[in-house]
Amino acid sequence: MENFFEKLNASLLDGSMVKMTLSKPVDRNNELRNVYVKPVLLKNNKMFQFVFRYERRDETKNYDAVQTMELIKSLVPEVFQNVSLFTISEDITLLINKKGKPSLVRKPVKEQRTQDLNHDHEKARLIDPTKPWWFLLGLTTREGKVLADMQHKFKQICKYVEIVDGVMKNVKFGDEIHIADMGAGKGYLTFALYEYLTSKYNRRIVMEGVEIRQDLVLKINDIIGKCGLKDFRFVENSIEDYIPGKLDVLIALHACDTATDDAILKGVRNNAKLIICAPCCHKQIRREMEKSGRTDAITRFGIFLERQAAMITDAVRALVMEYCGYKTNVMEFIEMEDTPKNVLLVGKKSDTPVDKVAVSKQINDLFGQYGIGEHYLWRNLWTNHARSVMQ
């Protein structure tokens, strides 16, 4: 261990470090998965850039040589068990086994190796801002440079695509993927997903944005036409009244109140392989809880009642999707982290038999516990049309 730290300290001081990687967390549940270190030049001062890679985000910080040494010693071996140090002349790896015993592996570098001191890398983007639709949508200049006041929005868009792509990779699709984006609004996310999928997936992508505001539908279809995009259109309709053709993926982001339920129903009834929803408000269940007059030490406070209503609403939505044969997951919608409305419900169609009695009991137990007379989604699941699908 001391031998490794001596080598590390020497590489920091003599400028021979090329990069370093910390891996294999001691605690497998730790959200911090890796740390990457490289030298950078900031205002003619040599610093060391740390990229802390968490499960769903990255954080970047810069430290001098002394701070770097102190930080690595605090992370190894308490947080990470493996460290790989790459210098100009040598690769040095510190390995710590389950019993805490360290070993050192050293390997000379045969090829010529150089340092990259550039701090401001142009990040590899999932979305290309030079595409003409981004200018027409108002996110970039005509030259393809993201506008200053749209930088955060563009970052959110890229993160959204990354999350949806990660979910879609686990689903088996045919030669065509039919996607409906419910309540698509200004079309930022719809365009982003269409652009990414048509460039990365070796399949025909058929994209339909559903939006009730006529002015937006006309504007977006005009942009689609000007850019010559195929198998892509917006339709003027409400989520409830929309009738899709073939449907593989249903997306509904921040559809207000029971519109999220209408979207989930649309996905279930059309046997979508994947349902992705980011719910917005949860007024219907809050009204039910208030009407019952049943409060406890938590829900008697208005803000906690609102949060509890949100959790119950989305928990029932997830359970209803399970009841309908979907493997469900609830996660944080990280790219919307500056808003509390950042829950993402994901339902993937499964062939595994469902214990509908057990799932139904869980739903009804929640209703009984919180005095809920009805849940919009659970009630509307049992219309004549839905019942024929579910049996």
XYZ file of C-alpha atoms in Angstrom:
391
model
C 0.000 0.000 0.000
C 2.739 2.465 0.972
C 4.700 1.511 -2.138
C 1.704 2.464 -4.300
C 1.210 5.801 -2.565
C 4.918 6.584 -3.012
C 4.616 5.880 -6.736
C 1.471 7.994 -6.947
C 3.035 10.914 -5.102
C 6.095 10.804 -7.348
C 3.923 10.835 -10.498
C 2.021 13.858 -9.199
C 5.191 15.788 -8.470
C 7.264 14.896 -11.530
C 4.337 15.227 -13.951
C 4.420 11.653 -15.217
C 0.819 10.744 -14.390
C -1.358 10.178 -17.445
C -4.539 9.051 -15.699
C -5.862 7.017 -12.777
C -8.983 4.930 -12.168
C -10.547 3.886 -8.852
C -12.924 0.930 -9.079
C -14.523 -1.983 -7.197
C -16.426 -0.198 -4.387
C -16.193 -1.823 -0.968
C -19.943 -1.278 -0.519
C -21.774 -2.627 -3.544
C -24.766 -0.411 -2.714
C -22.652 2.732 -2.844
C -23.966 5.047 -5.581
C -20.389 6.148 -6.282
C -19.215 3.545 -8.787
C -15.875 4.889 -10.049
C -13.490 7.813 -9.826
C -11.409 8.933 -12.821
C -8.422 11.254 -12.415
C -6.307 13.048 -15.021
C -3.963 16.056 -15.042
C -5.345 19.274 -16.535
C -3.970 22.746 -17.191
C -6.064 25.540 -15.673
C -4.825 29.113 -16.192
C -1.273 27.780 -16.605
C -1.540 25.850 -13.331
C -1.363 22.084 -13.327
C -4.304 20.556 -11.494
C -5.889 17.135 -11.310
C -9.422 16.650 -12.542
C -11.595 14.149 -10.639
C -14.721 12.738 -12.276
C -16.891 11.080 -9.631
C -19.158 8.663 -11.478
C -22.334 7.912 -9.579
C -24.988 5.487 -10.726
C -26.995 8.208 -12.476
C -24.772 11.275 -12.638
C -21.205 12.543 -12.866
C -19.542 15.202 -10.734
C -16.287 16.910 -11.756
C -13.884 18.668 -9.376
C -10.279 19.875 -9.625
C -7.556 19.565 -6.972
C -3.862 20.349 -6.652
C -1.228 17.656 -6.046
C -1.384 17.789 -2.240
C -5.198 17.670 -2.185
C -5.166 14.841 -4.715
C -2.876 12.757 -2.559
C -5.029 13.322 0.529
C -8.232 12.509 -1.307
C -6.921 9.259 -2.807
C -5.720 8.127 0.618
C -9.215 8.785 1.997
C -10.807 6.708 -0.761
C -8.385 3.765 -0.766
C -8.968 1.244 0.757
C -12.033 2.530 2.655
C -14.198 3.178 -0.431
C -12.448 1.452 -3.359
C -10.433 -1.772 -3.514
C -8.786 -1.356 -6.925
C -6.670 1.534 -8.219
C -4.976 1.671 -11.606
C -2.314 4.354 -12.099
C -1.084 4.976 -15.642
C 2.132 6.959 -15.995
C 4.263 7.791 -19.022
C 6.574 4.843 -18.354
C 4.664 2.392 -16.181
C 1.227 0.947 -15.301
C 0.758 0.348 -11.582
C -2.293 -1.432 -10.169
C -3.157 -1.779 -6.498
C -5.485 -4.700 -5.755
C -7.067 -5.304 -2.353
C -8.735 -8.657 -1.718
C -11.764 -9.394 0.471
C -9.559 -9.863 3.525
C -8.036 -6.421 3.017
C -4.663 -7.693 1.847
C -3.105 -5.445 -0.825
C -0.969 -6.521 -3.765
C 0.843 -4.451 -6.381
C 1.125 -5.200 -10.090
C 3.615 -3.195 -12.167
C 3.946 -3.290 -15.922
C 6.344 -1.214 -18.033
C 4.904 0.767 -20.949
C 6.385 -0.232 -24.297
C 4.567 2.232 -26.564
C 5.079 5.994 -26.455
C 2.500 7.569 -24.182
C 1.617 11.250 -23.851
C -0.535 13.315 -21.523
C -3.731 15.120 -22.433
C -3.925 18.305 -20.361
C -7.008 19.660 -22.099
C -9.726 20.510 -19.592
C -12.563 21.576 -21.839
C -13.260 18.491 -23.896
C -16.160 18.684 -26.288
C -18.354 16.011 -24.788
C -19.631 13.284 -27.061
C -23.297 14.142 -27.349
C -26.125 11.752 -27.998
C -27.885 14.547 -29.888
C -26.328 16.621 -32.684
C -27.105 20.348 -32.187
C -26.180 21.100 -35.800
C -29.292 19.300 -37.061
C -31.629 21.849 -38.679
C -34.649 21.053 -36.514
C -32.903 22.307 -33.377
C -32.561 25.760 -34.935
C -36.196 25.686 -36.072
C -37.264 24.603 -32.576
C -35.389 27.565 -31.104
C -32.617 25.759 -29.208
C -29.601 26.637 -31.369
C -28.206 29.270 -33.677
C -28.331 28.696 -37.425
C -24.720 27.459 -37.127
C -25.718 24.768 -34.636
C -24.476 26.358 -31.415
C -26.757 25.806 -28.413
C -28.155 29.131 -27.198
C -26.919 30.262 -23.791
C -30.370 30.195 -22.199
C -31.037 26.757 -23.687
C -27.877 25.007 -22.443
C -29.645 23.494 -19.441
C -32.624 22.436 -21.550
C -30.351 20.753 -24.100
C -28.543 18.906 -21.312
C -31.919 17.666 -20.009
C -32.864 16.493 -23.492
C -29.651 14.480 -23.849
C -30.140 12.914 -20.418
C -33.701 11.987 -21.304
C -32.522 10.180 -24.439
C -29.877 8.342 -22.417
C -32.474 7.101 -19.919
C -35.019 6.000 -22.531
C -32.322 4.302 -24.596
C -31.188 2.387 -21.505
C -34.736 1.135 -20.955
C -35.374 0.266 -24.616
C -32.188 -1.796 -24.895
C -33.774 -4.417 -22.645
C -36.838 -4.868 -24.859
C -37.046 -7.140 -27.913
C -38.458 -5.255 -30.889
C -39.148 -6.312 -34.452
C -37.927 -4.581 -37.592
C -40.115 -1.567 -36.797
C -40.613 0.346 -33.548
C -43.845 2.346 -33.301
C -43.672 5.063 -30.642
C -46.371 7.436 -29.377
C -45.293 10.452 -27.301
C -48.415 11.562 -25.431
C -48.737 15.257 -24.606
C -45.609 15.981 -26.648
C -45.806 19.772 -26.233
C -43.119 21.735 -28.063
C -41.573 18.542 -29.365
C -38.062 18.821 -27.914
C -38.005 15.341 -26.431
C -39.912 13.787 -29.328
C -37.412 15.110 -31.866
C -34.479 14.081 -29.675
C -35.645 10.495 -29.343
C -36.496 10.247 -33.045
C -33.050 11.606 -33.994
C -31.203 9.243 -31.682
C -33.160 6.103 -32.528
C -33.050 6.618 -36.297
C -29.277 7.064 -36.144
C -28.436 4.306 -33.633
C -31.083 1.608 -34.092
C -31.009 -0.531 -37.198
C -34.801 -0.492 -37.401
C -37.554 1.610 -38.909
C -38.688 4.168 -36.322
C -42.291 5.355 -36.610
C -42.822 8.321 -34.276
C -46.091 10.068 -33.472
C -46.394 13.038 -31.141
C -49.840 13.554 -29.615
C -50.668 17.144 -28.643
C -54.016 18.852 -28.066
C -52.884 22.408 -28.923
C -53.479 23.008 -32.605
C -50.878 25.777 -32.981
C -48.108 23.495 -31.719
C -49.189 20.621 -33.954
C -49.165 22.865 -37.034
C -45.777 24.335 -36.130
C -44.121 20.974 -35.457
C -45.500 19.329 -38.586
C -44.191 22.275 -40.598
C -40.697 21.703 -39.115
C -40.922 17.964 -39.813
C -41.832 18.737 -43.426
C -39.043 21.285 -43.895
C -36.476 18.816 -42.540
C -37.766 15.931 -44.663
C -38.158 13.553 -41.709
C -39.834 10.250 -42.543
C -42.287 8.243 -40.441
C -42.668 11.190 -38.058
C -45.711 13.364 -37.428
C -47.705 15.201 -34.792
C -51.442 14.649 -34.408
C -53.949 16.971 -32.766
C -55.745 14.982 -30.081
C -56.192 14.451 -26.374
C -54.516 11.486 -24.730
C -57.908 10.012 -23.836
C -59.314 10.202 -27.373
C -56.153 9.296 -29.285
C -56.440 6.036 -31.247
C -53.029 4.632 -32.195
C -52.257 2.142 -34.910
C -49.551 -0.309 -33.914
C -47.966 0.686 -30.607
C -44.672 -0.653 -29.245
C -43.586 2.175 -26.930
C -45.861 4.633 -25.149
C -44.294 7.716 -23.562
C -46.117 10.278 -21.409
C -44.015 12.873 -19.618
C -45.701 15.179 -17.110
C -49.220 14.502 -18.348
C -51.265 16.372 -15.761
C -53.357 14.572 -13.115
C -55.403 11.692 -14.604
C -53.983 12.238 -18.114
C -51.130 9.984 -16.980
C -53.705 7.299 -16.190
C -55.283 7.746 -19.620
C -51.837 7.268 -21.170
C -51.152 4.090 -19.174
C -54.568 2.733 -20.175
C -53.772 3.514 -23.799
C -50.545 1.537 -23.536
C -52.154 -1.413 -21.762
C -55.130 -1.638 -24.122
C -52.884 -1.530 -27.173
C -50.497 -4.134 -25.741
C -47.484 -1.798 -25.829
C -44.201 -3.545 -25.105
C -42.966 -0.599 -23.082
C -44.750 2.147 -21.105
C -42.718 5.107 -19.826
C -44.442 7.783 -17.740
C -43.249 10.755 -15.709
C -46.376 11.711 -13.707
C -47.209 15.321 -12.956
C -49.780 16.298 -10.308
C -51.895 13.876 -8.260
C -55.073 15.832 -7.494
C -57.531 12.970 -7.821
C -56.130 10.868 -4.977
C -55.542 13.894 -2.766
C -59.237 14.777 -3.107
C -60.132 11.197 -2.170
C -57.927 11.314 0.931
C -59.312 14.681 2.011
C -62.893 13.508 1.450
C -62.364 10.488 3.698
C -61.286 12.714 6.585
C -58.764 10.059 7.539
C -55.446 11.602 8.525
C -52.545 10.476 10.658
C -49.562 12.168 12.277
C -48.018 12.647 8.842
C -50.886 13.452 6.483
C -52.463 16.063 8.775
C -49.760 18.382 7.438
C -50.766 19.666 4.004
C -47.398 19.324 2.316
C -47.003 15.743 3.547
C -50.558 14.932 2.461
C -49.642 16.097 -1.030
C -46.475 13.975 -1.092
C -48.297 10.958 0.296
C -51.004 11.348 -2.353
C -48.309 11.425 -5.017
C -46.641 8.261 -3.704
C -49.935 6.383 -3.388
C -51.050 7.443 -6.871
C -47.837 6.312 -8.515
C -47.572 3.140 -6.416
C -51.046 2.108 -7.580
C -50.109 2.953 -11.179
C -47.082 0.696 -10.923
C -49.190 -2.080 -9.363
C -51.870 -1.742 -12.051
C -49.220 -2.189 -14.733
C -48.001 -5.288 -12.880
C -51.582 -6.559 -12.784
C -51.735 -6.087 -16.563
C -48.606 -8.158 -17.144
C -45.838 -5.569 -17.002
C -42.629 -5.776 -15.021
C -42.525 -2.344 -13.415
C -39.827 -0.108 -12.076
C -39.936 3.293 -10.402
C -36.891 5.523 -10.693
C -35.801 9.132 -10.442
C -36.110 11.136 -13.619
C -32.640 12.622 -13.087
C -32.608 15.114 -15.919
C -35.517 16.903 -14.231
C -33.688 17.101 -10.913
C -34.457 20.823 -10.528
C -38.143 19.925 -10.080
C -39.796 17.693 -7.461
C -41.789 16.052 -10.269
C -39.004 13.671 -11.153
C -40.469 10.177 -10.794
C -40.334 7.877 -13.805
C -42.635 4.843 -14.041
C -41.456 2.161 -16.438
C -43.483 -0.883 -17.410
C -41.978 -3.613 -19.601
C -44.333 -6.250 -21.002
C -43.523 -9.634 -19.453
C -44.399 -13.226 -20.300
C -44.191 -14.238 -16.636
C -47.606 -15.212 -15.194
C -49.069 -12.637 -12.803
C -50.701 -13.429 -9.460
C -53.584 -11.019 -10.056
C -55.266 -11.873 -6.765
C -52.170 -10.872 -4.787
C -51.628 -7.648 -6.770
C -55.309 -6.716 -6.494
C -55.140 -7.233 -2.720
C -52.135 -4.885 -2.464
C -54.046 -2.207 -4.350
C -57.205 -2.571 -2.262
C -55.202 -2.629 0.982
C -53.741 0.765 0.025
C -57.227 2.086 -0.648
C -58.453 0.870 2.722
C -55.443 2.194 4.618
C -55.821 5.726 3.294
C -59.586 5.963 2.884
C -59.534 6.053 -0.912
C -62.882 5.409 -2.550
C -61.497 5.032 -6.044
C -58.372 5.435 -8.144
C -59.042 6.743 -11.652
C -56.759 4.223 -13.369
C -57.969 1.190 -11.415
C -61.619 2.115 -12.010
C -61.223 2.790 -15.727
C -59.258 -0.390 -16.264
C -62.551 -2.235 -15.945
C -64.522 -0.707 -18.781
C -65.996 -3.214 -21.215
C -63.211 -2.609 -23.694
C -60.456 -3.062 -21.135
C -62.040 -6.155 -19.590
C -61.967 -8.010 -22.883
C -58.266 -7.250 -23.197
C -57.429 -8.257 -19.638
C -59.216 -11.622 -19.625
